[in-house]
Coordinates of C-alpha atoms in Angstrom, one line a residue:
Chain A
M1 CA 0.0 0.0 0.0
A2 CA 1.2 3.5 -0.8
V3 CA 0.3 4.8 2.6
T4 CA 2.7 2.5 4.4
E5 CA 5.5 3.4 2.1
A6 CA 5.2 7.1 2.5
P7 CA 6.8 7.4 6.0
A8 CA 9.8 5.2 5.0
S9 CA 10.6 7.4 2.0
S10 CA 10.2 10.5 4.1
V11 CA 12.7 9.1 6.6
L12 CA 15.1 8.5 3.8
A13 CA 14.6 12.0 2.5
V14 CA 15.5 13.5 5.9
D15 CA 18.4 11.2 6.5
E16 CA 20.1 12.1 3.2
T17 CA 20.9 15.5 4.7
A18 CA 23.1 14.1 7.4
P19 CA 26.3 12.2 6.8
A20 CA 26.1 8.5 7.6
P21 CA 28.2 8.2 10.8
A22 CA 26.4 11.2 12.3
R23 CA 23.0 9.6 11.6
K24 CA 24.1 6.3 13.2
W25 CA 25.5 8.2 16.2
L26 CA 22.3 10.2 16.6
R27 CA 20.3 7.1 16.4
S28 CA 22.2 5.2 19.1
L29 CA 22.1 8.4 21.2
A30 CA 18.3 8.4 20.9
I31 CA 18.3 5.0 22.5
G32 CA 21.3 5.4 24.7
L33 CA 20.3 8.6 26.4
P34 CA 16.9 7.5 27.8
A35 CA 18.3 4.0 28.5
G36 CA 21.2 5.6 30.5
L37 CA 18.7 7.8 32.4
L38 CA 16.6 4.8 33.3
V39 CA 19.7 2.8 34.4
L40 CA 20.6 5.7 36.7
I41 CA 17.0 5.8 38.1
F42 CA 16.8 2.1 38.6
G43 CA 20.3 2.1 40.2
A44 CA 19.3 5.0 42.5
C45 CA 16.1 3.3 43.6
F46 CA 17.2 -0.3 43.9
V47 CA 20.9 -0.3 44.6
L48 CA 21.8 3.1 46.2
P49 CA 19.8 2.5 49.4
L50 CA 21.7 -0.8 49.9
V51 CA 25.2 0.6 49.5
A52 CA 24.9 4.2 50.7
P53 CA 24.0 5.4 54.2
I54 CA 20.5 6.6 53.2
P55 CA 18.1 7.2 56.2
K56 CA 14.9 5.3 56.6
P57 CA 12.0 6.7 54.5
T58 CA 9.5 6.4 57.4
G59 CA 9.5 6.9 61.2
G60 CA 11.2 10.2 61.0
D61 CA 11.9 12.4 64.1
V62 CA 9.6 15.4 64.6
L63 CA 12.5 17.3 66.0
S64 CA 14.1 17.3 62.5
S65 CA 11.0 18.1 60.5
S66 CA 10.8 20.4 57.5
L67 CA 14.6 20.9 57.2
P68 CA 15.7 22.8 54.1
P69 CA 17.6 21.1 51.2
F70 CA 21.4 20.4 51.8
S71 CA 20.9 20.1 55.6
P72 CA 23.6 17.8 57.0
G73 CA 22.6 14.2 56.4
H74 CA 19.5 15.2 54.4
L75 CA 20.4 16.0 50.8
L76 CA 16.9 17.3 49.9
G77 CA 15.9 18.2 53.5
T78 CA 13.0 16.6 55.4
D79 CA 9.2 16.6 55.1
P80 CA 6.8 17.8 57.9
N81 CA 7.0 14.4 59.5
G82 CA 10.8 14.6 59.7
N83 CA 11.4 11.9 57.1
D84 CA 14.3 12.3 54.7
I85 CA 12.9 13.4 51.3
F86 CA 15.7 12.0 49.2
S87 CA 15.2 8.6 50.9
R88 CA 11.4 8.8 50.3
I89 CA 12.0 9.6 46.7
L90 CA 14.2 6.5 46.3
Y91 CA 12.0 4.1 48.2
G92 CA 8.9 5.7 46.5
G93 CA 10.4 5.2 43.1
R94 CA 11.2 1.6 44.1
S95 CA 7.5 0.8 44.8
S96 CA 6.3 2.8 41.7
L97 CA 8.7 0.9 39.5
I98 CA 7.8 -2.5 41.0
V99 CA 4.1 -1.7 40.3
A100 CA 4.7 -0.5 36.8
I101 CA 6.9 -3.5 35.9
S102 CA 4.5 -6.0 37.4
V103 CA 1.5 -4.5 35.6
N104 CA 3.3 -4.4 32.3
L105 CA 4.6 -8.0 32.7
L106 CA 1.1 -9.1 33.5
G107 CA -0.3 -7.2 30.5
L108 CA 2.5 -8.5 28.2
A109 CA 2.1 -12.1 29.2
L110 CA -1.7 -12.4 29.6
G111 CA -2.9 -9.7 27.2
G112 CA -0.2 -10.5 24.6
S113 CA -1.1 -14.2 24.5
L114 CA -4.8 -13.5 24.6
G115 CA -4.5 -11.2 21.6
A116 CA -2.3 -13.5 19.6
L117 CA -4.5 -16.5 20.3
S118 CA -7.6 -14.5 19.4
A119 CA -6.2 -13.4 16.1
H120 CA -4.7 -16.8 15.3
F121 CA -7.8 -18.8 15.9
G122 CA -10.2 -16.2 14.5
G123 CA -13.9 -17.0 14.2
A124 CA -16.1 -17.2 17.2
V125 CA -13.2 -17.3 19.7
D126 CA -11.9 -14.0 18.2
T127 CA -15.4 -12.4 18.2
I128 CA -16.1 -13.3 21.8
I129 CA -12.7 -12.2 23.1
M130 CA -12.9 -8.9 21.1
R131 CA -16.4 -8.1 22.4
V132 CA -15.3 -8.6 26.0
L133 CA -12.2 -6.4 25.3
D134 CA -14.5 -3.8 23.7
V135 CA -16.4 -3.6 27.0
F136 CA -13.2 -3.2 28.9
I137 CA -12.0 -0.5 26.6
A138 CA -15.4 1.4 26.7
F139 CA -15.1 1.2 30.4
P140 CA -13.5 4.3 31.8
S141 CA -10.2 2.7 32.9
L142 CA -9.5 4.9 35.9
V143 CA -13.0 4.4 37.2
L144 CA -12.6 0.7 37.1
T145 CA -9.2 1.0 38.7
L146 CA -10.5 3.2 41.4
A147 CA -13.4 0.9 42.2
V148 CA -11.1 -2.2 42.3
A149 CA -8.5 -0.4 44.4
Q150 CA -11.2 0.8 46.8
S151 CA -12.8 -2.7 47.0
L152 CA -9.6 -4.5 47.6
G153 CA -8.2 -1.9 49.9
P154 CA -5.2 0.3 49.2
S155 CA -1.9 -1.7 49.0
Q156 CA 0.9 -2.3 46.6
R157 CA -0.4 -5.7 45.5
N158 CA -3.9 -4.5 45.0
T159 CA -2.7 -1.5 43.0
I160 CA -1.0 -4.0 40.7
F161 CA -4.2 -6.0 40.3
A162 CA -6.3 -2.9 39.7
L163 CA -4.0 -1.5 37.0
A164 CA -3.6 -4.9 35.3
F165 CA -7.3 -4.7 34.6
F166 CA -6.7 -2.2 31.9
S167 CA -3.2 -3.0 30.8
I168 CA -4.3 -6.5 29.7
P169 CA -7.0 -5.4 27.2
A170 CA -4.6 -2.8 25.8
F171 CA -1.8 -5.3 25.2
A172 CA -4.4 -7.8 23.8
R173 CA -5.4 -5.2 21.2
I174 CA -1.9 -4.5 20.1
S175 CA -0.9 -8.1 19.9
R176 CA -4.1 -9.1 18.0
A177 CA -3.5 -6.4 15.4
A178 CA 0.1 -7.4 15.0
T179 CA -0.8 -11.1 14.7
L180 CA -3.4 -10.3 12.1
R181 CA -0.9 -8.5 10.0
L182 CA 1.4 -11.6 10.1
R183 CA -1.3 -13.9 9.0
E184 CA -0.8 -13.4 5.3
Q185 CA 3.0 -13.4 5.4
P186 CA 4.5 -16.2 3.3
F187 CA 6.3 -17.8 6.2
M188 CA 3.1 -18.1 8.2
V189 CA 1.3 -19.7 5.2
A190 CA 4.3 -22.0 4.7
A191 CA 4.3 -23.0 8.4
K192 CA 0.6 -23.7 8.3
L193 CA 0.8 -25.7 5.1
S194 CA 3.7 -27.8 6.3
G195 CA 1.6 -28.9 9.2
T196 CA 3.5 -27.1 12.0
S197 CA 1.6 -27.4 15.3
T198 CA -0.4 -24.4 16.5
W199 CA 1.8 -24.2 19.6
R200 CA 4.9 -24.2 17.6
I201 CA 3.5 -21.5 15.2
L202 CA 2.6 -19.4 18.2
V203 CA 6.0 -19.7 20.0
R204 CA 8.4 -19.9 17.1
H205 CA 6.7 -17.7 14.4
I206 CA 4.2 -15.3 16.0
A207 CA 5.9 -14.5 19.3
P208 CA 9.3 -13.4 17.9
N209 CA 7.6 -11.3 15.3
I210 CA 5.1 -9.4 17.5
G211 CA 7.7 -9.2 20.3
P212 CA 9.4 -6.0 19.3
Q213 CA 6.0 -4.2 18.9
L214 CA 4.8 -5.4 22.3
M215 CA 8.1 -4.4 23.9
T216 CA 7.8 -0.9 22.4
F217 CA 4.3 -0.7 23.7
A218 CA 5.5 -1.9 27.1
M219 CA 8.0 0.9 27.3
L220 CA 5.2 3.5 26.6
G221 CA 3.0 1.5 29.0
M222 CA 5.6 1.9 31.8
G223 CA 5.2 5.6 31.6
I224 CA 1.4 5.5 31.5
I225 CA 1.3 3.1 34.4
M226 CA 3.7 5.2 36.5
I227 CA 1.4 8.2 36.0
I228 CA -1.8 6.3 36.8
E229 CA -0.2 4.6 39.8
G230 CA 0.7 8.1 40.9
A231 CA -2.9 9.2 40.3
L232 CA -4.2 6.4 42.4
S233 CA -1.8 7.1 45.3
F234 CA -2.6 10.8 44.9
L235 CA -6.3 10.1 45.4
G236 CA -5.4 7.9 48.4
L237 CA -6.3 4.6 46.7
G238 CA -2.9 3.4 45.8
I239 CA 0.1 2.8 48.0
P240 CA -1.0 3.9 51.5
P241 CA 1.1 6.3 53.6
P242 CA 3.3 6.4 55.6
A243 CA 5.0 4.1 53.0
P244 CA 6.3 6.5 50.3
S245 CA 5.2 6.6 46.7
W246 CA 5.6 9.5 44.3
G247 CA 1.9 9.9 44.1
N248 CA 1.2 10.0 47.8
M249 CA 4.2 12.3 48.3
I250 CA 2.7 14.8 45.7
A251 CA -0.7 14.5 47.5
Q252 CA 0.9 15.2 50.8
G253 CA 2.9 18.1 49.4
Q254 CA -0.3 19.6 47.9
L255 CA -1.5 20.3 51.4
S256 CA 1.3 22.9 51.9
L257 CA 1.8 23.9 48.3
S258 CA 2.1 27.6 48.9
A259 CA 4.4 27.3 51.9
T260 CA 6.7 24.5 50.8
P261 CA 6.3 23.9 47.0
L262 CA 9.5 21.8 47.0
L263 CA 7.6 18.9 48.6
V264 CA 5.6 18.7 45.4
V265 CA 8.5 19.5 43.1
W266 CA 10.9 16.7 44.0
P267 CA 8.5 13.7 43.5
S268 CA 7.1 15.4 40.4
L269 CA 10.5 15.8 39.0
A270 CA 11.4 12.2 39.7
L271 CA 8.1 11.0 38.1
F272 CA 8.7 13.3 35.1
L273 CA 12.3 12.0 34.5
T274 CA 11.3 8.4 34.8
V275 CA 8.3 8.8 32.5
I276 CA 10.2 10.7 29.9
G277 CA 12.9 8.1 30.0
F278 CA 10.5 5.3 29.2
N279 CA 8.6 7.4 26.6
Q280 CA 11.7 8.4 24.7
L281 CA 13.1 4.9 24.9
G282 CA 9.8 3.5 23.5
E283 CA 9.8 6.1 20.7
A284 CA 13.4 5.4 19.8
L285 CA 12.8 1.7 19.7
R286 CA 9.7 2.2 17.6
A287 CA 11.6 4.4 15.1
R288 CA 14.4 1.8 15.0
W289 CA 12.2 -1.2 14.4
S290 CA 9.8 0.5 12.0
G291 CA 12.7 2.2 10.1
R292 CA 14.0 -1.2 8.8
Chain B
M1 CA -26.8 15.8 3.1
L2 CA -26.5 12.3 4.5
G3 CA -27.5 9.6 2.2
S4 CA -29.1 6.4 3.3
P5 CA -25.9 4.3 3.4
S6 CA -24.4 6.6 6.1
L7 CA -27.7 6.5 8.0
R8 CA -27.5 2.7 7.9
L9 CA -23.9 2.9 9.1
V10 CA -25.0 5.0 12.1
G11 CA -27.8 2.5 12.8
K12 CA -25.4 -0.4 12.7
R13 CA -23.0 1.4 15.0
L14 CA -25.8 2.2 17.5
L15 CA -26.8 -1.4 17.5
M16 CA -23.2 -2.4 18.2
A17 CA -23.0 0.1 21.0
V18 CA -25.9 -1.5 22.9
P19 CA -24.2 -4.7 23.9
I20 CA -21.1 -2.7 24.9
V21 CA -23.0 -0.4 27.3
L22 CA -24.9 -3.5 28.6
G23 CA -21.6 -5.2 29.1
V24 CA -20.2 -2.2 31.0
S25 CA -23.2 -2.2 33.3
I26 CA -22.9 -5.9 34.0
L27 CA -19.2 -5.6 34.7
T28 CA -19.7 -2.6 37.0
F29 CA -22.5 -4.4 38.9
W30 CA -20.3 -7.5 39.2
V31 CA -17.2 -5.6 40.4
L32 CA -19.2 -3.5 42.9
N33 CA -20.8 -6.6 44.3
L34 CA -17.4 -8.2 44.8
I35 CA -16.7 -5.4 47.3
P36 CA -16.8 -6.9 50.8
G37 CA -19.3 -5.1 53.0
N38 CA -22.5 -3.7 51.5
A39 CA -24.2 -0.4 51.6
A40 CA -26.4 -1.3 54.5
Q41 CA -23.4 -2.0 56.7
Q42 CA -21.8 1.2 55.4
L43 CA -24.9 3.3 56.2
L44 CA -25.5 1.9 59.7
G45 CA -21.8 2.1 60.8
P46 CA -19.7 -0.4 62.6
E47 CA -21.7 -0.7 65.8
A48 CA -25.0 -1.8 64.1
S49 CA -26.3 -5.2 65.1
P50 CA -26.7 -8.0 62.5
D51 CA -30.5 -7.7 62.9
Q52 CA -30.5 -4.0 62.0
I53 CA -28.3 -4.7 59.0
Q54 CA -30.5 -7.5 57.9
Q55 CA -33.6 -5.3 58.2
L56 CA -32.1 -2.5 56.2
E57 CA -30.8 -4.9 53.6
E58 CA -34.4 -6.2 53.2
E59 CA -35.7 -2.6 53.0
M60 CA -33.2 -1.7 50.3
G61 CA -33.7 -5.0 48.5
L62 CA -30.0 -6.0 48.9
N63 CA -30.8 -9.5 50.0
R64 CA -32.3 -10.5 46.7
P65 CA -30.1 -12.5 44.2
Q66 CA -27.7 -10.5 42.2
V67 CA -29.3 -11.2 38.9
V68 CA -32.7 -10.1 40.1
R69 CA -31.2 -6.8 41.4
Y70 CA -29.4 -6.2 38.2
L71 CA -32.5 -6.8 36.1
D72 CA -34.5 -4.5 38.5
W73 CA -31.9 -1.8 38.1
L74 CA -31.7 -2.3 34.3
G75 CA -35.5 -2.0 34.1
G76 CA -35.3 1.4 35.9
A77 CA -32.3 2.5 33.9
V78 CA -34.1 1.9 30.6
H79 CA -36.8 4.3 31.8
G80 CA -34.2 6.9 32.8
D81 CA -34.3 6.0 36.5
L82 CA -30.8 5.3 37.7
G83 CA -31.9 4.6 41.3
T84 CA -31.7 6.5 44.6
S85 CA -28.4 7.4 46.2
L86 CA -27.7 5.2 49.3
V87 CA -26.1 8.1 51.1
S88 CA -28.1 11.2 50.3
R89 CA -31.4 9.3 49.6
Q90 CA -31.9 11.6 46.6
P91 CA -32.7 10.3 43.0
V92 CA -29.3 10.0 41.3
T93 CA -30.5 11.6 38.1
D94 CA -31.4 14.8 39.9
E95 CA -27.8 15.1 41.0
L96 CA -26.3 14.0 37.7
G97 CA -27.6 16.8 35.6
P98 CA -25.9 19.8 37.3
R99 CA -22.7 17.9 37.8
L100 CA -22.6 16.8 34.2
A101 CA -23.0 20.4 33.2
V102 CA -19.9 21.4 35.2
S103 CA -17.8 18.6 33.9
G104 CA -19.1 19.2 30.4
E105 CA -18.1 22.8 30.6
V106 CA -14.6 22.0 31.8
V107 CA -14.0 19.3 29.2
G108 CA -15.6 21.5 26.4
L109 CA -13.3 24.4 27.3
A110 CA -10.3 22.0 27.4
F111 CA -11.2 20.7 23.9
L112 CA -11.5 24.3 22.6
I113 CA -8.2 25.3 24.0
S114 CA -6.3 22.2 22.9
L115 CA -7.7 22.0 19.4
G116 CA -7.7 25.7 19.0
L117 CA -3.9 25.7 19.7
A118 CA -2.9 22.4 18.3
I119 CA -4.3 22.9 14.8
P120 CA -2.6 26.2 14.0
V121 CA 0.6 25.2 15.7
S122 CA 0.8 21.9 13.7
L123 CA -0.1 23.7 10.5
L124 CA 2.7 26.2 11.0
A125 CA 5.1 23.5 12.0
A126 CA 4.2 21.3 9.0
R127 CA 4.5 24.3 6.7
W128 CA 8.2 24.7 7.7
P129 CA 9.3 21.4 9.0
N130 CA 12.5 21.3 11.1
R131 CA 12.5 25.0 11.5
M132 CA 12.4 26.9 14.8
L133 CA 8.7 26.7 15.5
D134 CA 8.5 23.0 14.5
R135 CA 11.4 22.2 16.8
I136 CA 9.9 24.1 19.7
S137 CA 6.5 22.6 19.3
M138 CA 8.1 19.1 19.1
V139 CA 10.1 19.6 22.3
V140 CA 7.1 21.1 24.2
S141 CA 4.7 18.3 23.1
T142 CA 7.2 15.5 23.7
T143 CA 8.0 16.8 27.1
G144 CA 4.4 17.6 27.9
L145 CA 3.3 14.1 27.3
S146 CA 5.6 12.9 30.1
V147 CA 4.0 15.3 32.6
A148 CA 1.3 13.8 34.8
N149 CA -1.8 16.0 34.6
Y150 CA -2.0 16.3 38.4
V151 CA 1.6 17.5 38.4
F152 CA 0.8 20.0 35.7
A153 CA -2.3 21.1 37.6
L154 CA -0.3 21.7 40.8
L155 CA 2.3 23.7 38.8
L156 CA -0.5 25.9 37.4
V157 CA -1.9 26.5 40.9
L158 CA 1.5 27.3 42.2
L159 CA 2.2 29.8 39.4
F160 CA -1.1 31.4 38.6
A161 CA -3.0 31.1 41.8
V162 CA -0.4 31.2 44.5
Q163 CA 2.4 33.4 43.0
L164 CA 0.5 35.7 40.6
A165 CA -3.0 35.3 42.1
W166 CA -4.7 35.7 38.6
F167 CA -7.1 32.8 39.2
P168 CA -8.6 31.2 42.2
A169 CA -6.8 28.0 43.3
I170 CA -10.0 26.1 44.1
G171 CA -13.8 26.4 43.9
Y172 CA -16.4 26.9 41.3
T173 CA -18.5 29.9 40.4
P174 CA -21.8 29.0 38.6
L175 CA -22.4 30.5 35.2
S176 CA -25.7 32.0 36.5
E177 CA -23.8 33.9 39.2
S178 CA -21.1 35.6 37.1
V179 CA -19.8 34.8 33.6
T180 CA -16.3 36.1 34.2
G181 CA -16.2 34.5 37.6
N182 CA -17.3 31.2 36.0
L183 CA -14.6 31.4 33.4
R184 CA -12.0 32.4 35.9
S185 CA -12.8 29.5 38.2
L186 CA -12.6 27.0 35.3
A187 CA -9.6 28.5 33.5
L188 CA -6.9 26.5 35.4
P189 CA -8.7 23.2 35.4
A190 CA -9.5 23.5 31.7
I191 CA -5.8 24.4 30.9
A192 CA -4.7 21.4 33.1
I193 CA -6.8 19.1 31.0
A194 CA -6.1 20.8 27.7
F195 CA -2.3 20.8 27.9
P196 CA -1.7 17.1 27.6
L197 CA -4.3 16.9 24.9
F198 CA -2.6 19.8 23.0
C199 CA 0.7 17.9 23.1
F200 CA -0.9 14.7 21.9
Y201 CA -2.8 16.3 19.0
T202 CA 0.1 18.5 18.0
R203 CA 2.4 15.5 17.8
F204 CA 0.0 13.5 15.8
L205 CA -1.2 16.2 13.5
R206 CA 2.3 17.6 12.7
S207 CA 3.8 14.2 11.8
D208 CA 0.8 13.2 9.8
L209 CA 0.9 16.5 7.9
V210 CA 4.6 16.2 7.3
D211 CA 4.3 12.6 6.1
Q212 CA 1.7 13.6 3.6
M213 CA 3.4 16.7 2.4
Q214 CA 6.6 14.7 1.7
G215 CA 5.2 11.5 0.3
E216 CA 1.7 11.6 -1.1
D217 CA 1.1 11.6 -4.9
Y218 CA -1.9 13.9 -4.7
I219 CA 0.2 16.5 -2.9
M220 CA 2.8 16.3 -5.7
T221 CA 0.1 16.6 -8.2
A222 CA -1.4 19.6 -6.5
R223 CA 2.0 21.3 -6.2
A224 CA 2.8 20.5 -9.8
K225 CA -0.4 22.2 -10.8
G226 CA 1.0 25.3 -9.2
I227 CA -1.2 25.5 -6.1
G228 CA 0.4 27.5 -3.3
P229 CA 1.9 25.7 -0.4
W230 CA -0.7 27.0 2.1
Q231 CA -3.5 26.0 -0.1
V232 CA -2.1 22.5 -0.5
L233 CA -1.5 22.2 3.2
L234 CA -5.0 23.3 4.1
R235 CA -7.1 22.0 1.3
H236 CA -5.4 18.7 0.6
A237 CA -3.2 17.5 3.5
F238 CA -5.2 18.9 6.4
R239 CA -8.4 17.6 5.1
N240 CA -6.9 14.1 5.1
S241 CA -5.3 14.4 8.5
A242 CA -8.6 15.6 9.9
F243 CA -9.8 12.0 9.8
G244 CA -7.1 10.7 12.1
L245 CA -7.6 13.7 14.4
I246 CA -11.3 13.0 14.7
T247 CA -10.6 9.4 15.6
I248 CA -8.1 10.4 18.2
V249 CA -10.3 13.0 19.7
G250 CA -13.1 10.4 19.9
L251 CA -10.9 7.9 21.6
N252 CA -9.5 10.5 24.0
L253 CA -12.8 11.1 25.6
S254 CA -12.5 8.0 27.9
T255 CA -9.1 9.1 29.1
L256 CA -10.5 12.5 29.7
I257 CA -13.0 11.1 32.1
G258 CA -10.2 9.8 34.2
A259 CA -8.6 13.3 34.0
T260 CA -11.8 15.0 35.3
V261 CA -11.8 12.8 38.4
I262 CA -8.3 14.0 39.4
I263 CA -8.6 17.6 38.2
E264 CA -12.0 18.1 39.8
Q265 CA -10.5 16.7 43.0
I266 CA -7.6 19.1 42.9
F267 CA -9.7 22.2 42.1
A268 CA -12.7 21.2 44.2
L269 CA -15.1 21.4 41.2
P270 CA -18.6 20.0 41.8
G271 CA -18.5 17.8 38.6
I272 CA -19.3 14.2 37.9
G273 CA -15.7 13.1 38.6
Q274 CA -15.9 14.4 42.1
M275 CA -19.3 12.8 42.5
L276 CA -17.8 9.5 41.4
L277 CA -14.8 9.7 43.8
Q278 CA -17.1 10.6 46.7
A279 CA -19.4 7.7 45.9
I280 CA -16.5 5.3 45.6
N281 CA -15.2 6.4 49.0
T282 CA -18.6 6.2 50.7
R283 CA -19.4 2.9 48.8
D284 CA -22.5 4.4 47.4
F285 CA -22.8 1.7 44.7
I286 CA -25.9 3.2 43.1
V287 CA -24.2 6.4 42.4
V288 CA -21.0 4.7 41.2
Q289 CA -23.0 2.5 38.9
A290 CA -24.9 5.6 37.5
C291 CA -21.7 7.5 36.9
V292 CA -20.0 4.6 35.2
I293 CA -22.9 4.1 32.9
V294 CA -23.0 7.8 32.0
F295 CA -19.3 7.6 31.3
A296 CA -19.7 4.5 29.1
I297 CA -22.5 6.0 27.2
I298 CA -20.5 9.2 26.6
T299 CA -17.5 7.2 25.4
V300 CA -19.6 5.1 23.0
L301 CA -21.5 8.1 21.7
A302 CA -18.2 10.0 21.1
N303 CA -16.9 7.2 19.0
L304 CA -20.2 7.1 17.2
L305 CA -20.0 10.8 16.5
A306 CA -16.5 10.3 15.2
D307 CA -17.8 7.7 12.8
L308 CA -20.6 10.0 11.8
L309 CA -18.2 12.8 11.1
Y310 CA -16.2 10.4 9.0
A311 CA -19.3 9.7 6.9
V312 CA -20.0 13.4 6.5
L313 CA -16.4 14.2 5.5
D314 CA -15.5 11.2 3.4
P315 CA -17.6 10.8 0.2
R316 CA -16.5 7.2 -0.1
I317 CA -18.3 6.3 3.1
R318 CA -21.1 8.7 2.4
Y319 CA -22.0 7.1 -0.8
G320 CA -21.4 3.6 0.6
S321 CA -18.8 2.5 -1.9
N322 CA -17.0 -0.7 -0.9

């Protein structure tokens, strides 16, 4: 189709203006930069508290409450409860990242296989699965998440369950569309005609081909889930305080927004950097995979 | 005018929407019934005796089987009766109206702002790709998409309400009270909702326009005929990109509903999002159910409207070819 060729030619047209090594360098930079940022963030959240003398994120001393940034022992100061803000950012990021990774893995595994199976078998199975997914997609996702989170009670595990409710249909859609596009490919027809088992087709032919697309979506999904997890915690239905999460830190900071805006700024900045890292990495991977 | 094929298309879409809305209502009913502890317990408080709870359950009809209760609710809903709030004991539909108006106004303003900015900005960016304005708009929209709307809302409050005091930080002034007061009270929430939308639309529209301007045959033809670049951009490329934009705007509406819940909470606006959050926290299932159904219907109708606009804009669909 002419439409699908148009972007490819436009990419070429733009690329001709840059010399080849510079283009390559820019491309690897587009992936390397966000990937490096994410490695830093993961390292800070998961490794730094183990190796550096970071204070505990909870149970702070009221005597040392609301200290300004760069106070001795408290890089970003302390919050009104006397907890070290830097430490809360690290531990909060840890729980947000765990939620986002779990939700995306659930979506990738369950939604991805559901979509692929649905597209592969077609017919009534496909129709039923797609109708059910349509319902989930018409369902205002945050509303469902709020209801589930409230009914299960706020906790990290329940936040994961609640968010998985809408990552699964999203992944299923993507994987179904990708699988459908594969169906007419010569190697798929050949595999079917040569009597390859359904299982083998799914694992050896479909999965490796839709994998890149699903992974790209998972990167963008990480950003989306981090933001929604923050929203849940912000509304008091996610990770319950005193345990830190970026969302509940922002909510807590909102109470004294005019007096101490930094309480909102730090977790917001952390959330922003993480989300932009995932988004940019997803975009760069997409450009790389679609450009070939 | 619409020919009969497009009318048939709308009819078909409406029929397809019915099972989706039904499915949503069943799903909500089921999820809400999974919640441990029912409304009777919630209303009577923790020190109520089991007898009292049982009595109230019977009074409210909560002891009947789930299917019966669902069908009962559905029967009322079809007649426009969405039940009585368990907490305020008022008919839900009475409360829905004014709240929908508030949310509708915020969302409407947000659409106006986001589309009103995104369309000219992307047209200018696509007219001179990779130039200053294009670069700036790309950086802003890429960055903006990574900012959570609640973070952006708080930044707005910090800057325009706390520092500059141009707008009130929270609260709502009804339109009947004062028009300027109303707009002032809705300005920050509308901008908070509009900004991510603006980023999203700009990114989409700009890249779609640029792709077309560089690759499509009919653009080449138009240019070769000697039509000016603006004319080609507006009459040929933009008309085509409008389809994608309409789909995206239609699909966005369900994400927007999520946004209203948070934004109305931050700005203390008496909209439907706030109503829903309150109902979820007080476990007022009837109200939650009503809000969810309203949301689902709006989402489905928005997609239907997008299809309808397609039919109006695209002669191939209008005349039912294919």
